[in-house]
Amino acid sequence: MESVCPVCNCLASYIVKCHSCGNVMKDYGVIQDYFDDYSPYLDRDITERLDGATRNECMHVFFCEICNWDSRIPINRIMM
Ligand SMILES: [Zn+2]
Ligand SMILES: [Zn+2]
């Protein structure tokens, strides 16, 4: 058994609407992708703790292309 993010693994899609305009926000992926540029020596668990997400959550960034507004949404991992 392994905990996986259903969104990262294409098992589910997550629709987030912009608070401001109601546009469906685009999933820009996992927050770790952004950390990777400047924290190459941190392992995944440490990076997740820095961001405030627990091991059971996968932190995604959703972005509204109309408002240039981004939002971090924790996705609950599921056991596979
Ligand atoms: Zn994910
Ligand atoms: Zn918007």
GROMACS .gro file of C-alpha atoms and ligand atoms in nm:
model
   82
    1MET     CA    1   0.000   0.000   0.000
    2GLU     CA    2   0.125   0.340  -0.093
    3SER     CA    3  -0.035   0.679  -0.057
    4VAL     CA    4  -0.065   0.857  -0.387
    5CYS     CA    5  -0.218   1.181  -0.499
    6PRO     CA    6  -0.519   1.105  -0.720
    7VAL     CA    7  -0.472   1.425  -0.918
    8CYS     CA    8  -0.101   1.366  -0.991
    9ASN     CA    9  -0.183   1.013  -1.098
   10CYS     CA   10  -0.472   1.113  -1.324
   11LEU     CA   11  -0.722   0.919  -1.112
   12ALA     CA   12  -0.930   1.225  -1.043
   13SER     CA   13  -0.950   1.582  -1.153
   14TYR     CA   14  -0.997   1.865  -0.915
   15ILE     CA   15  -1.198   2.168  -1.019
   16VAL     CA   16  -1.119   2.491  -0.839
   17LYS     CA   17  -1.308   2.805  -0.921
   18CYS     CA   18  -1.154   3.147  -0.885
   19HIS     CA   19  -1.278   3.339  -0.581
   20SER     CA   20  -1.287   3.655  -0.781
   21CYS     CA   21  -1.423   3.578  -1.129
   22GLY     CA   22  -1.555   3.223  -1.106
   23ASN     CA   23  -1.326   3.101  -1.384
   24VAL     CA   24  -1.209   2.741  -1.352
   25MET     CA   25  -0.852   2.767  -1.231
   26LYS     CA   26  -0.575   2.577  -1.402
   27ASP     CA   27  -0.383   2.310  -1.213
   28TYR     CA   28  -0.022   2.421  -1.229
   29GLY     CA   29   0.091   2.107  -1.058
   30VAL     CA   30   0.258   2.021  -0.735
   31ILE     CA   31   0.419   2.289  -0.523
   32GLN     CA   32   0.741   2.085  -0.497
   33ASP     CA   33   0.810   2.164  -0.861
   34TYR     CA   34   0.861   2.525  -0.761
   35PHE     CA   35   1.085   2.443  -0.467
   36ASP     CA   36   1.305   2.220  -0.678
   37ASP     CA   37   1.476   2.515  -0.843
   38TYR     CA   38   1.634   2.643  -0.527
   39SER     CA   39   1.618   2.359  -0.278
   40PRO     CA   40   1.768   2.062  -0.464
   41TYR     CA   41   1.906   1.906  -0.148
   42LEU     CA   42   1.580   1.887   0.042
   43ASP     CA   43   1.399   1.559   0.024
   44ARG     CA   44   1.030   1.546  -0.045
   45ASP     CA   45   0.920   1.509   0.316
   46ILE     CA   46   1.113   1.813   0.432
   47THR     CA   47   0.982   2.020   0.144
   48GLU     CA   48   0.628   1.923   0.231
   49ARG     CA   49   0.675   2.019   0.593
   50LEU     CA   50   0.813   2.357   0.493
   51ASP     CA   51   0.503   2.424   0.294
   52GLY     CA   52   0.268   2.321   0.575
   53ALA     CA   53   0.124   2.021   0.396
   54THR     CA   54   0.113   1.694   0.579
   55ARG     CA   55   0.238   1.366   0.438
   56ASN     CA   56  -0.122   1.280   0.357
   57GLU     CA   57  -0.169   1.580   0.137
   58CYS     CA   58  -0.029   1.682  -0.197
   59MET     CA   59  -0.013   2.058  -0.231
   60HIS     CA   60  -0.118   2.180  -0.573
   61VAL     CA   61  -0.108   2.526  -0.717
   62PHE     CA   62  -0.413   2.642  -0.908
   63PHE     CA   63  -0.394   2.954  -1.118
   64CYS     CA   64  -0.659   3.185  -1.263
   65GLU     CA   65  -0.533   3.314  -1.596
   66ILE     CA   66  -0.788   3.594  -1.594
   67CYS     CA   67  -0.703   3.745  -1.254
   68ASN     CA   68  -0.343   3.620  -1.228
   69TRP     CA   69  -0.451   3.481  -0.893
   70ASP     CA   70  -0.301   3.162  -0.759
   71SER     CA   71  -0.422   2.942  -0.481
   72ARG     CA   72  -0.265   2.648  -0.302
   73ILE     CA   73  -0.499   2.356  -0.258
   74PRO     CA   74  -0.404   2.050  -0.054
   75ILE     CA   75  -0.521   1.728  -0.220
   76ASN     CA   76  -0.575   1.432   0.009
   77ARG     CA   77  -0.368   1.131  -0.089
   78ILE     CA   78  -0.543   0.797  -0.123
   79MET     CA   79  -0.412   0.451  -0.041
   80MET     CA   80  -0.342   0.235  -0.343
   81ZN      ZN   81  -0.075   1.583  -0.648
   82ZN      ZN   82  -1.021   3.487  -1.166
   0.00000   0.00000   0.00000
